[in-house]
mmCIF file of N, CA and C in Angstrom:
data_model
loop_
_atom_site.group_PDB
_atom_site.id
_atom_site.type_symbol
_atom_site.label_atom_id
_atom_site.label_comp_id
_atom_site.label_asym_id
_atom_site.label_seq_id
_atom_site.Cartn_x
_atom_site.Cartn_y
_atom_site.Cartn_z
ATOM 1 N N GLN D 1 -89.897 -26.091 -36.606
ATOM 2 C CA GLN D 1 -90.066 -27.177 -37.198
ATOM 3 C C GLN D 1 -88.710 -27.796 -37.146
ATOM 4 N N GLU D 2 -88.790 -28.905 -36.945
ATOM 5 C CA GLU D 2 -86.925 -29.480 -36.779
ATOM 6 C C GLU D 2 -86.813 -29.670 -37.395
ATOM 7 N N GLU D 3 -84.744 -29.507 -37.553
ATOM 8 C CA GLU D 3 -84.494 -29.904 -38.719
ATOM 9 C C GLU D 3 -83.896 -31.647 -38.900
ATOM 10 N N ALA D 4 -84.039 -32.101 -40.201
ATOM 11 C CA ALA D 4 -83.291 -33.778 -39.667
ATOM 12 C C ALA D 4 -81.938 -33.722 -39.937
ATOM 13 N N PRO D 5 -81.877 -34.235 -39.055
ATOM 14 C CA PRO D 5 -79.962 -34.737 -38.946
ATOM 15 C C PRO D 5 -79.334 -35.325 -40.229
ATOM 16 N N PRO D 6 -78.379 -34.200 -40.418
ATOM 17 C CA PRO D 6 -77.384 -34.610 -41.768
ATOM 18 C C PRO D 6 -77.299 -36.072 -41.996
ATOM 19 N N THR D 7 -77.430 -36.460 -43.456
ATOM 20 C CA THR D 7 -77.504 -37.630 -43.700
ATOM 21 C C THR D 7 -75.964 -37.886 -43.846
ATOM 22 N N PRO D 8 -75.226 -38.897 -43.379
ATOM 23 C CA PRO D 8 -73.412 -39.175 -43.492
ATOM 24 C C PRO D 8 -73.248 -39.045 -45.114
ATOM 25 N N VAL D 9 -72.546 -39.208 -44.580
ATOM 26 C CA VAL D 9 -71.403 -39.177 -45.952
ATOM 27 C C VAL D 9 -70.373 -40.728 -46.204
ATOM 28 N N THR D 10 -70.560 -41.224 -47.192
ATOM 29 C CA THR D 10 -69.737 -42.415 -47.189
ATOM 30 C C THR D 10 -68.445 -41.841 -47.831
ATOM 31 N N PRO D 11 -67.414 -42.067 -47.486
ATOM 32 C CA PRO D 11 -66.306 -41.964 -47.818
ATOM 33 C C PRO D 11 -66.010 -42.485 -49.454
ATOM 34 N N PRO D 12 -65.412 -41.929 -50.583
ATOM 35 C CA PRO D 12 -65.199 -43.090 -51.677
ATOM 36 C C PRO D 12 -64.163 -43.766 -51.154
ATOM 37 N N GLU D 13 -64.494 -45.269 -51.875
ATOM 38 C CA GLU D 13 -63.250 -46.082 -51.532
ATOM 39 C C GLU D 13 -61.912 -45.646 -52.101
ATOM 40 N N LYS D 14 -60.536 -46.155 -51.551
ATOM 41 C CA LYS D 14 -59.334 -45.465 -52.233
ATOM 42 C C LYS D 14 -59.268 -46.605 -52.809
ATOM 43 N N LYS D 15 -58.218 -45.897 -53.780
ATOM 44 C CA LYS D 15 -57.986 -46.700 -54.806
ATOM 45 C C LYS D 15 -56.968 -47.163 -54.669
ATOM 46 N N ALA D 16 -56.511 -48.190 -55.017
ATOM 47 C CA ALA D 16 -55.258 -48.769 -55.017
ATOM 48 C C ALA D 16 -54.051 -47.811 -56.143
ATOM 49 N N GLU D 17 -53.037 -47.473 -55.501
ATOM 50 C CA GLU D 17 -52.281 -46.384 -56.325
ATOM 51 C C GLU D 17 -51.677 -47.142 -57.109
ATOM 52 N N SER D 18 -50.812 -46.501 -58.442
ATOM 53 C CA SER D 18 -50.047 -47.093 -59.445
ATOM 54 C C SER D 18 -48.638 -47.179 -58.584
ATOM 55 N N PRO D 19 -48.047 -47.944 -58.944
ATOM 56 C CA PRO D 19 -46.604 -48.363 -58.840
ATOM 57 C C PRO D 19 -45.674 -46.783 -58.948
ATOM 58 N N ALA D 20 -45.886 -46.219 -59.719
ATOM 59 C CA ALA D 20 -45.437 -44.833 -60.084
ATOM 60 C C ALA D 20 -45.628 -43.778 -58.494
ATOM 61 N N ALA D 21 -47.078 -43.725 -58.391
ATOM 62 C CA ALA D 21 -47.588 -42.826 -57.680
ATOM 63 C C ALA D 21 -47.310 -43.251 -55.707
ATOM 64 N N GLU D 22 -46.988 -44.552 -55.916
ATOM 65 C CA GLU D 22 -46.228 -45.342 -54.550
ATOM 66 C C GLU D 22 -45.214 -44.888 -54.743
ATOM 67 N N ALA D 23 -44.205 -45.029 -55.856
ATOM 68 C CA ALA D 23 -42.522 -44.679 -55.750
ATOM 69 C C ALA D 23 -42.608 -43.022 -55.450
ATOM 70 N N GLU D 24 -43.612 -42.262 -55.851
ATOM 71 C CA GLU D 24 -43.085 -40.699 -55.828
ATOM 72 C C GLU D 24 -43.189 -40.436 -54.000
ATOM 73 N N ASN D 25 -44.643 -41.473 -53.353
ATOM 74 C CA ASN D 25 -44.821 -41.224 -52.267
ATOM 75 C C ASN D 25 -43.537 -41.636 -51.179
ATOM 76 N N GLN D 26 -42.822 -42.229 -51.385
ATOM 77 C CA GLN D 26 -41.798 -42.835 -50.924
ATOM 78 C C GLN D 26 -40.425 -41.961 -50.150
ATOM 79 N N GLU D 27 -40.767 -41.655 -49.066
ATOM 80 C CA GLU D 27 -40.121 -40.587 -48.604
ATOM 81 C C GLU D 27 -38.573 -40.816 -49.354
ATOM 82 N N ALA D 28 -37.676 -39.315 -49.086
ATOM 83 C CA ALA D 28 -36.368 -39.527 -50.074
ATOM 84 C C ALA D 28 -35.568 -39.888 -48.785
ATOM 85 N N PRO D 29 -34.462 -40.437 -48.931
ATOM 86 C CA PRO D 29 -33.391 -40.717 -47.819
ATOM 87 C C PRO D 29 -32.834 -39.524 -47.417
ATOM 88 N N ILE D 30 -32.501 -39.324 -45.958
ATOM 89 C CA ILE D 30 -32.452 -38.567 -45.544
ATOM 90 C C ILE D 30 -30.564 -38.008 -45.933
ATOM 91 N N VAL D 31 -30.043 -37.245 -46.294
ATOM 92 C CA VAL D 31 -28.636 -37.123 -46.478
ATOM 93 C C VAL D 31 -27.443 -37.067 -45.532
ATOM 94 N N MET D 32 -26.426 -37.915 -45.206
ATOM 95 C CA MET D 32 -25.885 -38.182 -44.392
ATOM 96 C C MET D 32 -24.240 -37.231 -44.449
ATOM 97 N N PRO D 33 -23.427 -36.590 -43.754
ATOM 98 C CA PRO D 33 -22.365 -35.833 -43.877
ATOM 99 C C PRO D 33 -21.649 -37.333 -44.257
ATOM 100 N N LEU D 34 -20.357 -36.712 -45.120
ATOM 101 C CA LEU D 34 -19.272 -37.588 -44.946
ATOM 102 C C LEU D 34 -18.236 -37.223 -44.207
ATOM 103 N N GLU D 35 -17.738 -38.312 -43.484
ATOM 104 C CA GLU D 35 -17.162 -38.296 -42.280
ATOM 105 C C GLU D 35 -15.251 -38.360 -42.724
ATOM 106 N N ILE D 36 -14.592 -37.716 -42.109
ATOM 107 C CA ILE D 36 -13.562 -37.447 -42.252
ATOM 108 C C ILE D 36 -12.597 -38.255 -40.828
ATOM 109 N N THR D 37 -12.102 -39.415 -41.102
ATOM 110 C CA THR D 37 -11.804 -40.193 -39.556
ATOM 111 C C THR D 37 -10.830 -41.030 -40.485
ATOM 112 N N GLU D 38 -9.713 -41.236 -39.856
ATOM 113 C CA GLU D 38 -8.635 -42.720 -40.266
ATOM 114 C C GLU D 38 -8.968 -44.258 -39.788
ATOM 115 N N THR D 39 -9.944 -43.734 -39.065
ATOM 116 C CA THR D 39 -10.141 -45.318 -38.223
ATOM 117 C C THR D 39 -11.289 -45.420 -38.686
ATOM 118 N N PRO D 40 -12.123 -46.131 -39.720
ATOM 119 C CA PRO D 40 -13.263 -45.862 -39.277
ATOM 120 C C PRO D 40 -14.040 -46.973 -38.608
ATOM 121 N N ALA D 41 -15.794 -46.605 -38.136
ATOM 122 C CA ALA D 41 -16.372 -47.593 -37.227
ATOM 123 C C ALA D 41 -16.352 -48.590 -37.706
ATOM 124 N N PRO D 42 -17.255 -49.578 -36.789
ATOM 125 C CA PRO D 42 -17.635 -50.869 -37.299
ATOM 126 C C PRO D 42 -18.299 -51.252 -38.306
ATOM 127 N N ARG D 43 -18.027 -51.960 -39.190
ATOM 128 C CA ARG D 43 -18.321 -52.642 -40.200
ATOM 129 C C ARG D 43 -18.628 -53.836 -40.608
ATOM 130 N N ASP D 44 -19.962 -54.106 -40.627
ATOM 131 C CA ASP D 44 -20.254 -55.039 -40.625
ATOM 132 C C ASP D 44 -21.075 -55.736 -42.270
ATOM 133 N N PRO D 45 -21.182 -57.151 -42.655
ATOM 134 C CA PRO D 45 -21.337 -57.264 -44.031
ATOM 135 C C PRO D 45 -22.428 -56.260 -44.598
ATOM 136 N N LEU D 46 -22.050 -56.025 -45.832
ATOM 137 C CA LEU D 46 -23.245 -54.826 -46.941
ATOM 138 C C LEU D 46 -22.159 -55.201 -48.146
ATOM 139 N N GLY D 47 -23.745 -55.107 -48.709
ATOM 140 C CA GLY D 47 -23.195 -55.316 -50.425
ATOM 141 C C GLY D 47 -24.117 -53.852 -51.143
ATOM 142 N N ILE D 48 -22.990 -53.427 -52.022
ATOM 143 C CA ILE D 48 -23.809 -52.314 -52.708
ATOM 144 C C ILE D 48 -24.751 -52.696 -53.792
ATOM 145 N N GLU D 49 -25.464 -52.256 -54.256
ATOM 146 C CA GLU D 49 -26.226 -52.586 -55.754
ATOM 147 C C GLU D 49 -26.296 -51.843 -56.257
ATOM 148 N N SER D 50 -26.048 -50.654 -55.837
ATOM 149 C CA SER D 50 -25.762 -49.377 -57.374
ATOM 150 C C SER D 50 -25.517 -48.094 -56.947
ATOM 151 N N GLN D 51 -24.763 -47.789 -57.638
ATOM 152 C CA GLN D 51 -24.506 -46.167 -57.062
ATOM 153 C C GLN D 51 -24.515 -45.002 -57.639
ATOM 154 N N SER D 52 -24.925 -43.827 -57.789
ATOM 155 C CA SER D 52 -25.062 -42.709 -58.343
ATOM 156 C C SER D 52 -24.395 -41.357 -57.736
ATOM 157 N N VAL D 53 -24.256 -40.636 -58.627
ATOM 158 C CA VAL D 53 -23.934 -38.988 -57.785
ATOM 159 C C VAL D 53 -25.166 -38.053 -58.931
ATOM 160 N N LYS D 54 -25.559 -37.364 -58.258
ATOM 161 C CA LYS D 54 -26.382 -36.020 -58.984
ATOM 162 C C LYS D 54 -25.810 -34.894 -57.730
ATOM 163 N N GLY D 55 -25.368 -33.700 -58.865
ATOM 164 C CA GLY D 55 -24.947 -32.733 -57.775
ATOM 165 C C GLY D 55 -24.056 -32.761 -57.214
ATOM 166 N N ASN D 56 -24.391 -32.699 -55.871
ATOM 167 C CA ASN D 56 -23.327 -32.989 -54.390
ATOM 168 C C ASN D 56 -23.596 -34.206 -53.592
ATOM 169 N N VAL D 57 -24.451 -35.101 -54.211
ATOM 170 C CA VAL D 57 -24.802 -36.436 -53.268
ATOM 171 C C VAL D 57 -24.774 -37.632 -54.190
ATOM 172 N N LEU D 58 -24.246 -38.217 -53.157
ATOM 173 C CA LEU D 58 -24.079 -39.658 -53.753
ATOM 174 C C LEU D 58 -25.463 -40.479 -53.169
ATOM 175 N N THR D 59 -25.644 -40.946 -53.837
ATOM 176 C CA THR D 59 -26.755 -42.088 -53.457
ATOM 177 C C THR D 59 -26.011 -43.666 -53.466
ATOM 178 N N LEU D 60 -26.538 -44.426 -52.632
ATOM 179 C CA LEU D 60 -26.284 -45.758 -52.761
ATOM 180 C C LEU D 60 -27.459 -46.864 -52.202
ATOM 181 N N ASN D 61 -27.315 -47.727 -53.231
ATOM 182 C CA ASN D 61 -28.483 -48.420 -52.743
ATOM 183 C C ASN D 61 -27.797 -50.089 -52.411
ATOM 184 N N VAL D 62 -28.233 -50.287 -51.136
ATOM 185 C CA VAL D 62 -27.623 -51.516 -50.066
ATOM 186 C C VAL D 62 -28.169 -52.879 -49.987
ATOM 187 N N ARG D 63 -27.765 -53.453 -49.642
ATOM 188 C CA ARG D 63 -28.611 -54.648 -49.091
ATOM 189 C C ARG D 63 -27.442 -55.371 -48.045
ATOM 190 N N HIS D 64 -28.475 -55.879 -47.175
ATOM 191 C CA HIS D 64 -27.868 -56.471 -46.139
ATOM 192 C C HIS D 64 -28.535 -57.297 -45.267
ATOM 193 N N GLY D 65 -28.032 -58.664 -44.270
ATOM 194 C CA GLY D 65 -29.252 -59.136 -43.878
ATOM 195 C C GLY D 65 -29.680 -58.473 -42.549
ATOM 196 N N GLY D 66 -30.625 -59.372 -41.849
ATOM 197 C CA GLY D 66 -31.575 -58.539 -40.882
ATOM 198 C C GLY D 66 -32.408 -58.317 -40.839
ATOM 199 N N GLY D 67 -33.342 -56.895 -39.971
ATOM 200 C CA GLY D 67 -34.987 -57.101 -40.190
ATOM 201 C C GLY D 67 -35.198 -56.858 -38.756
ATOM 202 N N CYS D 68 -34.435 -57.451 -37.742
ATOM 203 C CA CYS D 68 -34.982 -57.260 -36.344
ATOM 204 C C CYS D 68 -34.329 -55.632 -35.375
ATOM 205 N N LYS D 69 -33.409 -55.180 -35.903
ATOM 206 C CA LYS D 69 -33.057 -54.105 -34.424
ATOM 207 C C LYS D 69 -32.271 -52.845 -35.881
ATOM 208 N N GLU D 70 -32.551 -52.034 -35.325
ATOM 209 C CA GLU D 70 -32.018 -50.504 -36.114
ATOM 210 C C GLU D 70 -30.832 -50.407 -36.779
ATOM 211 N N HIS D 71 -30.401 -50.246 -37.810
ATOM 212 C CA HIS D 71 -29.132 -50.318 -38.065
ATOM 213 C C HIS D 71 -28.667 -48.982 -38.502
ATOM 214 N N ARG D 72 -27.340 -48.838 -38.525
ATOM 215 C CA ARG D 72 -26.527 -47.405 -38.669
ATOM 216 C C ARG D 72 -25.824 -48.034 -39.795
ATOM 217 N N TYR D 73 -25.931 -46.788 -40.498
ATOM 218 C CA TYR D 73 -24.706 -46.230 -41.791
ATOM 219 C C TYR D 73 -23.742 -44.822 -41.790
ATOM 220 N N GLY D 74 -23.031 -45.455 -42.287
ATOM 221 C CA GLY D 74 -22.573 -43.628 -42.390
ATOM 222 C C GLY D 74 -21.084 -44.076 -43.732
ATOM 223 N N LEU D 75 -20.326 -43.049 -44.016
ATOM 224 C CA LEU D 75 -19.738 -42.622 -45.205
ATOM 225 C C LEU D 75 -18.218 -42.115 -44.802
ATOM 226 N N ALA D 76 -17.331 -42.814 -44.408
ATOM 227 C CA ALA D 76 -15.811 -42.323 -44.293
ATOM 228 C C ALA D 76 -14.625 -42.329 -45.169
ATOM 229 N N TRP D 77 -14.130 -41.395 -45.132
ATOM 230 C CA TRP D 77 -12.727 -41.113 -46.118
ATOM 231 C C TRP D 77 -11.408 -40.857 -44.847
ATOM 232 N N ASP D 78 -10.622 -41.218 -45.411
ATOM 233 C CA ASP D 78 -9.411 -40.928 -44.760
ATOM 234 C C ASP D 78 -8.838 -39.793 -45.043
ATOM 235 N N GLY D 79 -9.321 -39.084 -45.552
ATOM 236 C CA GLY D 79 -8.553 -37.197 -46.088
ATOM 237 C C GLY D 79 -7.777 -37.385 -46.979
ATOM 238 N N ARG D 80 -7.497 -38.352 -47.630
ATOM 239 C CA ARG D 80 -6.321 -38.403 -48.677
ATOM 240 C C ARG D 80 -6.606 -38.669 -50.233
ATOM 241 N N PHE D 81 -6.553 -38.148 -51.093
ATOM 242 C CA PHE D 81 -6.499 -38.188 -52.394
ATOM 243 C C PHE D 81 -5.526 -38.982 -53.264
ATOM 244 N N THR D 82 -5.587 -39.865 -53.694
ATOM 245 C CA THR D 82 -4.762 -40.930 -54.214
ATOM 246 C C THR D 82 -5.089 -40.021 -55.690
ATOM 247 N N LYS D 83 -4.399 -41.945 -56.764
ATOM 248 C CA LYS D 83 -4.500 -41.758 -58.044
ATOM 249 C C LYS D 83 -4.982 -43.083 -58.623
ATOM 250 N N THR D 84 -5.425 -43.306 -59.636
ATOM 251 C CA THR D 84 -6.334 -44.574 -60.259
ATOM 252 C C THR D 84 -4.603 -44.924 -60.750
ATOM 253 N N ALA D 85 -4.922 -46.192 -61.354
ATOM 254 C CA ALA D 85 -3.928 -46.804 -62.515
ATOM 255 C C ALA D 85 -3.614 -45.938 -63.379
ATOM 256 N N ALA D 86 -4.862 -45.245 -63.651
ATOM 257 C CA ALA D 86 -4.527 -44.555 -64.924
ATOM 258 C C ALA D 86 -4.116 -42.961 -64.606
ATOM 259 N N GLY D 87 -4.024 -42.650 -63.768
ATOM 260 C CA GLY D 87 -3.533 -41.245 -62.837
ATOM 261 C C GLY D 87 -5.065 -40.776 -62.756
ATOM 262 N N GLU D 88 -5.994 -41.084 -62.708
ATOM 263 C CA GLU D 88 -7.312 -40.065 -62.315
ATOM 264 C C GLU D 88 -7.159 -40.022 -61.130
ATOM 265 N N PRO D 89 -7.399 -38.609 -60.399
ATOM 266 C CA PRO D 89 -7.254 -38.396 -59.256
ATOM 267 C C PRO D 89 -8.381 -39.098 -58.055
ATOM 268 N N ARG D 90 -8.344 -39.837 -57.417
ATOM 269 C CA ARG D 90 -9.370 -40.613 -56.361
ATOM 270 C C ARG D 90 -9.040 -40.487 -54.880
ATOM 271 N N ALA D 91 -10.759 -40.936 -54.267
ATOM 272 C CA ALA D 91 -10.957 -40.564 -52.766
ATOM 273 C C ALA D 91 -11.369 -42.295 -52.646
ATOM 274 N N GLU D 92 -11.082 -42.713 -51.836
ATOM 275 C CA GLU D 92 -11.251 -44.332 -51.302
ATOM 276 C C GLU D 92 -11.938 -43.887 -50.362
ATOM 277 N N LEU D 93 -13.346 -44.355 -50.219
ATOM 278 C CA LEU D 93 -14.540 -44.122 -49.514
ATOM 279 C C LEU D 93 -14.679 -45.451 -48.655
ATOM 280 N N THR D 94 -15.273 -45.346 -47.493
ATOM 281 C CA THR D 94 -15.423 -46.912 -46.594
ATOM 282 C C THR D 94 -17.091 -46.583 -46.315
ATOM 283 N N LEU D 95 -17.908 -47.480 -46.902
ATOM 284 C CA LEU D 95 -19.138 -47.305 -46.324
ATOM 285 C C LEU D 95 -19.048 -48.006 -45.140
ATOM 286 N N LEU D 96 -19.809 -47.207 -43.754
ATOM 287 C CA LEU D 96 -19.943 -48.015 -42.574
ATOM 288 C C LEU D 96 -21.243 -48.572 -42.365
ATOM 289 N N HIS D 97 -21.230 -49.483 -42.101
ATOM 290 C CA HIS D 97 -22.614 -50.383 -41.557
ATOM 291 C C HIS D 97 -22.375 -50.930 -40.034
ATOM 292 N N ASP D 98 -23.107 -50.400 -38.938
ATOM 293 C CA ASP D 98 -23.337 -51.069 -38.057
ATOM 294 C C ASP D 98 -24.546 -51.973 -37.890
ATOM 295 N N ALA D 99 -24.499 -53.625 -37.506
ATOM 296 C CA ALA D 99 -26.051 -53.893 -37.688
ATOM 297 C C ALA D 99 -26.780 -54.221 -36.197
ATOM 298 N N ASN D 100 -25.885 -53.810 -35.091
ATOM 299 C CA ASN D 100 -26.212 -53.551 -34.058
ATOM 300 C C ASN D 100 -26.436 -55.017 -33.707
ATOM 301 N N ASN D 101 -25.552 -55.841 -34.015
ATOM 302 C CA ASN D 101 -25.998 -57.485 -33.454
ATOM 303 C C ASN D 101 -27.088 -58.034 -34.142
ATOM 304 N N ASP D 102 -27.730 -57.488 -34.919
ATOM 305 C CA ASP D 102 -28.815 -58.335 -35.495
ATOM 306 C C ASP D 102 -28.851 -59.238 -36.325
ATOM 307 N N ARG D 103 -29.353 -60.156 -35.567
ATOM 308 C CA ARG D 103 -29.139 -61.734 -36.081
ATOM 309 C C ARG D 103 -29.937 -62.322 -37.165
ATOM 310 N N CYS D 104 -31.306 -61.296 -37.372
ATOM 311 C CA CYS D 104 -32.154 -61.961 -38.349
ATOM 312 C C CYS D 104 -31.844 -62.346 -39.717
ATOM 313 N N LYS D 105 -32.426 -62.982 -40.455
ATOM 314 C CA LYS D 105 -31.450 -63.244 -41.666
ATOM 315 C C LYS D 105 -32.404 -62.648 -43.025
ATOM 316 N N ALA D 106 -33.645 -61.919 -42.902
ATOM 317 C CA ALA D 106 -34.168 -61.342 -43.722
ATOM 318 C C ALA D 106 -32.998 -60.621 -44.551
ATOM 319 N N MET D 107 -33.274 -59.962 -46.156
ATOM 320 C CA MET D 107 -32.979 -59.322 -46.708
ATOM 321 C C MET D 107 -33.399 -58.118 -46.981
ATOM 322 N N VAL D 108 -32.561 -56.466 -46.377
ATOM 323 C CA VAL D 108 -32.964 -55.756 -46.107
ATOM 324 C C VAL D 108 -32.185 -54.752 -47.284
ATOM 325 N N TYR D 109 -33.322 -54.121 -47.866
ATOM 326 C CA TYR D 109 -33.010 -53.363 -49.064
ATOM 327 C C TYR D 109 -32.663 -51.838 -48.459
ATOM 328 N N LYS D 110 -31.690 -50.703 -48.788
ATOM 329 C CA LYS D 110 -31.926 -49.527 -48.187
ATOM 330 C C LYS D 110 -31.315 -48.531 -49.442
ATOM 331 N N GLU D 111 -31.956 -47.386 -49.423
ATOM 332 C CA GLU D 111 -31.358 -46.320 -50.396
ATOM 333 C C GLU D 111 -31.028 -45.307 -49.355
ATOM 334 N N LEU D 112 -29.388 -44.996 -49.508
ATOM 335 C CA LEU D 112 -29.039 -44.181 -48.592
ATOM 336 C C LEU D 112 -27.707 -43.139 -49.136
ATOM 337 N N ALA D 113 -27.930 -41.944 -48.847
ATOM 338 C CA ALA D 113 -27.546 -40.613 -49.293
ATOM 339 C C ALA D 113 -26.782 -39.875 -48.760
ATOM 340 N N PHE D 114 -25.653 -39.381 -49.601
ATOM 341 C CA PHE D 114 -24.646 -38.860 -48.548
ATOM 342 C C PHE D 114 -24.105 -37.284 -49.292
ATOM 343 N N ASP D 115 -23.509 -36.488 -48.352
ATOM 344 C CA ASP D 115 -23.475 -35.136 -48.881
ATOM 345 C C ASP D 115 -21.892 -35.339 -49.308
ATOM 346 N N LEU D 116 -21.275 -34.976 -50.660
ATOM 347 C CA LEU D 116 -19.986 -34.923 -50.839
ATOM 348 C C LEU D 116 -19.575 -33.695 -50.437
ATOM 349 N N SER D 117 -19.829 -32.920 -50.823
ATOM 350 C CA SER D 117 -19.393 -31.124 -50.667
ATOM 351 C C SER D 117 -18.171 -31.343 -49.852
ATOM 352 N N THR D 118 -17.967 -31.753 -48.843
ATOM 353 C CA THR D 118 -16.421 -32.141 -47.868
ATOM 354 C C THR D 118 -15.162 -32.281 -49.339
ATOM 355 N N LEU D 119 -15.493 -33.304 -49.729
ATOM 356 C CA LEU D 119 -14.445 -34.201 -50.771
ATOM 357 C C LEU D 119 -14.075 -32.370 -51.772
ATOM 358 N N LYS D 120 -15.092 -32.117 -52.385
ATOM 359 C CA LYS D 120 -15.060 -30.748 -52.826
ATOM 360 C C LYS D 120 -14.135 -29.648 -52.333
ATOM 361 N N GLN D 121 -14.513 -29.402 -51.093
ATOM 362 C CA GLN D 121 -13.934 -28.251 -50.507
ATOM 363 C C GLN D 121 -12.607 -28.805 -50.254
ATOM 364 N N GLU D 122 -12.207 -30.006 -49.578
ATOM 365 C CA GLU D 122 -11.099 -30.445 -49.496
ATOM 366 C C GLU D 122 -10.157 -30.304 -50.561
ATOM 367 N N TRP D 123 -10.712 -31.072 -51.660
ATOM 368 C CA TRP D 123 -9.926 -30.513 -52.806
ATOM 369 C C TRP D 123 -9.291 -29.129 -53.441
ATOM 370 N N SER D 124 -10.566 -28.119 -53.319
ATOM 371 C CA SER D 124 -10.090 -27.145 -53.489
ATOM 372 C C SER D 124 -9.218 -26.253 -52.374
ATOM 373 N N GLU D 125 -9.091 -26.970 -51.207
ATOM 374 C CA GLU D 125 -7.996 -26.066 -49.801
ATOM 375 C C GLU D 125 -6.859 -26.850 -50.461
ATOM 376 N N LYS D 126 -6.658 -27.867 -50.710
ATOM 377 C CA LYS D 126 -5.615 -28.182 -50.967
ATOM 378 C C LYS D 126 -4.668 -28.304 -52.281
ATOM 379 N N GLY D 127 -5.074 -26.955 -52.375
ATOM 380 C CA GLY D 127 -4.598 -26.244 -53.823
ATOM 381 C C GLY D 127 -4.853 -27.303 -55.252
ATOM 382 N N HIS D 128 -5.861 -28.019 -55.513
ATOM 383 C CA HIS D 128 -6.181 -28.585 -56.573
ATOM 384 C C HIS D 128 -7.103 -27.778 -57.926
ATOM 385 N N GLY D 129 -7.563 -26.756 -57.376
ATOM 386 C CA GLY D 129 -8.437 -26.411 -58.255
ATOM 387 C C GLY D 129 -10.154 -26.136 -57.618
ATOM 388 N N ASP D 130 -11.032 -25.602 -58.358
ATOM 389 C CA ASP D 130 -12.126 -25.781 -58.094
ATOM 390 C C ASP D 130 -12.984 -26.754 -58.852
ATOM 391 N N HIS D 131 -12.529 -27.261 -59.877
ATOM 392 C CA HIS D 131 -13.105 -28.482 -60.728
ATOM 393 C C HIS D 131 -12.481 -29.295 -60.750
ATOM 394 N N ALA D 132 -12.754 -30.795 -60.842
ATOM 395 C CA ALA D 132 -12.354 -32.141 -61.228
ATOM 396 C C ALA D 132 -13.393 -32.995 -61.342
ATOM 397 N N THR D 133 -13.055 -34.487 -61.744
ATOM 398 C CA THR D 133 -13.927 -35.561 -61.828
ATOM 399 C C THR D 133 -12.714 -36.258 -60.981
ATOM 400 N N LEU D 134 -13.360 -36.827 -59.739
ATOM 401 C CA LEU D 134 -13.209 -37.705 -58.750
ATOM 402 C C LEU D 134 -13.135 -38.881 -58.652
ATOM 403 N N HIS D 135 -12.539 -39.755 -59.163
ATOM 404 C CA HIS D 135 -13.119 -41.834 -58.798
ATOM 405 C C HIS D 135 -13.037 -41.597 -57.801
ATOM 406 N N LEU D 136 -14.256 -42.570 -57.074
ATOM 407 C CA LEU D 136 -14.542 -42.625 -55.705
ATOM 408 C C LEU D 136 -14.829 -44.412 -56.058
ATOM 409 N N ASP D 137 -14.068 -44.624 -55.233
ATOM 410 C CA ASP D 137 -13.873 -46.405 -54.685
ATOM 411 C C ASP D 137 -14.500 -46.559 -53.500
ATOM 412 N N PHE D 138 -15.008 -47.586 -53.429
ATOM 413 C CA PHE D 138 -16.116 -47.908 -52.019
ATOM 414 C C PHE D 138 -15.739 -49.082 -51.406
ATOM 415 N N ASN D 139 -14.987 -49.190 -50.352
ATOM 416 C CA ASN D 139 -14.881 -50.441 -49.263
ATOM 417 C C ASN D 139 -13.373 -51.285 -50.351
ATOM 418 N N GLY D 140 -12.769 -50.437 -51.326
ATOM 419 C CA GLY D 140 -11.763 -51.632 -51.998
ATOM 420 C C GLY D 140 -12.025 -52.361 -52.754
ATOM 421 N N VAL D 141 -13.571 -52.108 -53.249
ATOM 422 C CA VAL D 141 -13.954 -53.384 -54.515
ATOM 423 C C VAL D 141 -13.876 -52.407 -55.795
ATOM 424 N N PRO D 142 -13.165 -52.821 -56.787
ATOM 425 C CA PRO D 142 -12.991 -52.347 -58.037
ATOM 426 C C PRO D 142 -14.067 -51.802 -59.052
ATOM 427 N N ASP D 143 -15.041 -52.895 -58.546
ATOM 428 C CA ASP D 143 -15.923 -52.637 -59.615
ATOM 429 C C ASP D 143 -17.266 -51.570 -58.769
ATOM 430 N N GLN D 144 -16.935 -51.205 -57.637
ATOM 431 C CA GLN D 144 -18.041 -50.685 -56.950
ATOM 432 C C GLN D 144 -17.362 -49.329 -56.829
ATOM 433 N N SER D 145 -17.659 -48.399 -58.212
ATOM 434 C CA SER D 145 -16.687 -46.979 -57.990
ATOM 435 C C SER D 145 -18.191 -45.959 -58.438
ATOM 436 N N ALA D 146 -17.827 -44.779 -58.446
ATOM 437 C CA ALA D 146 -18.701 -43.572 -59.147
ATOM 438 C C ALA D 146 -17.919 -42.632 -59.534
ATOM 439 N N ASN D 147 -17.966 -41.404 -60.415
ATOM 440 C CA ASN D 147 -17.268 -40.449 -60.549
ATOM 441 C C ASN D 147 -18.211 -39.046 -60.089
ATOM 442 N N PHE D 148 -17.348 -38.417 -59.291
ATOM 443 C CA PHE D 148 -17.971 -37.198 -59.030
ATOM 444 C C PHE D 148 -17.393 -35.933 -59.320
ATOM 445 N N LYS D 149 -18.274 -35.548 -60.063
ATOM 446 C CA LYS D 149 -17.582 -34.346 -60.969
ATOM 447 C C LYS D 149 -18.189 -32.981 -60.275
ATOM 448 N N PHE D 150 -17.317 -32.001 -60.418
ATOM 449 C CA PHE D 150 -17.876 -30.973 -59.555
ATOM 450 C C PHE D 150 -16.761 -29.641 -60.208
#
């Protein structure tokens, strides 16, 4: 006796995910290294929306115009520690942005992550000890800063 062909199974409808579930599914940004250079690479306009430090990782939420070409990002430091007006140890960081001649006008939002362990290593190697709270300034804009505690 012949067997009946299997009954096709209809897959269940895919439910719309909640915003929290969608946020969990977004890929975490790739953690990029901190470059030590006296002359930073090209810097196209870029705004910093927010910044935070967790462990050795600095996370910057940025915005810029574009939308048609691949943009490149980086973070550079000149290798010098200075002091704030209040005498706190400070590192001036330059956020690098190469728009690749993107002339499109869409507002692009990106989350960038950078490894700050080089700062900690340099601080220790320059004889300042193993622990500090470094004041980080970005692109010379005073209200765009963060603290890196180690």
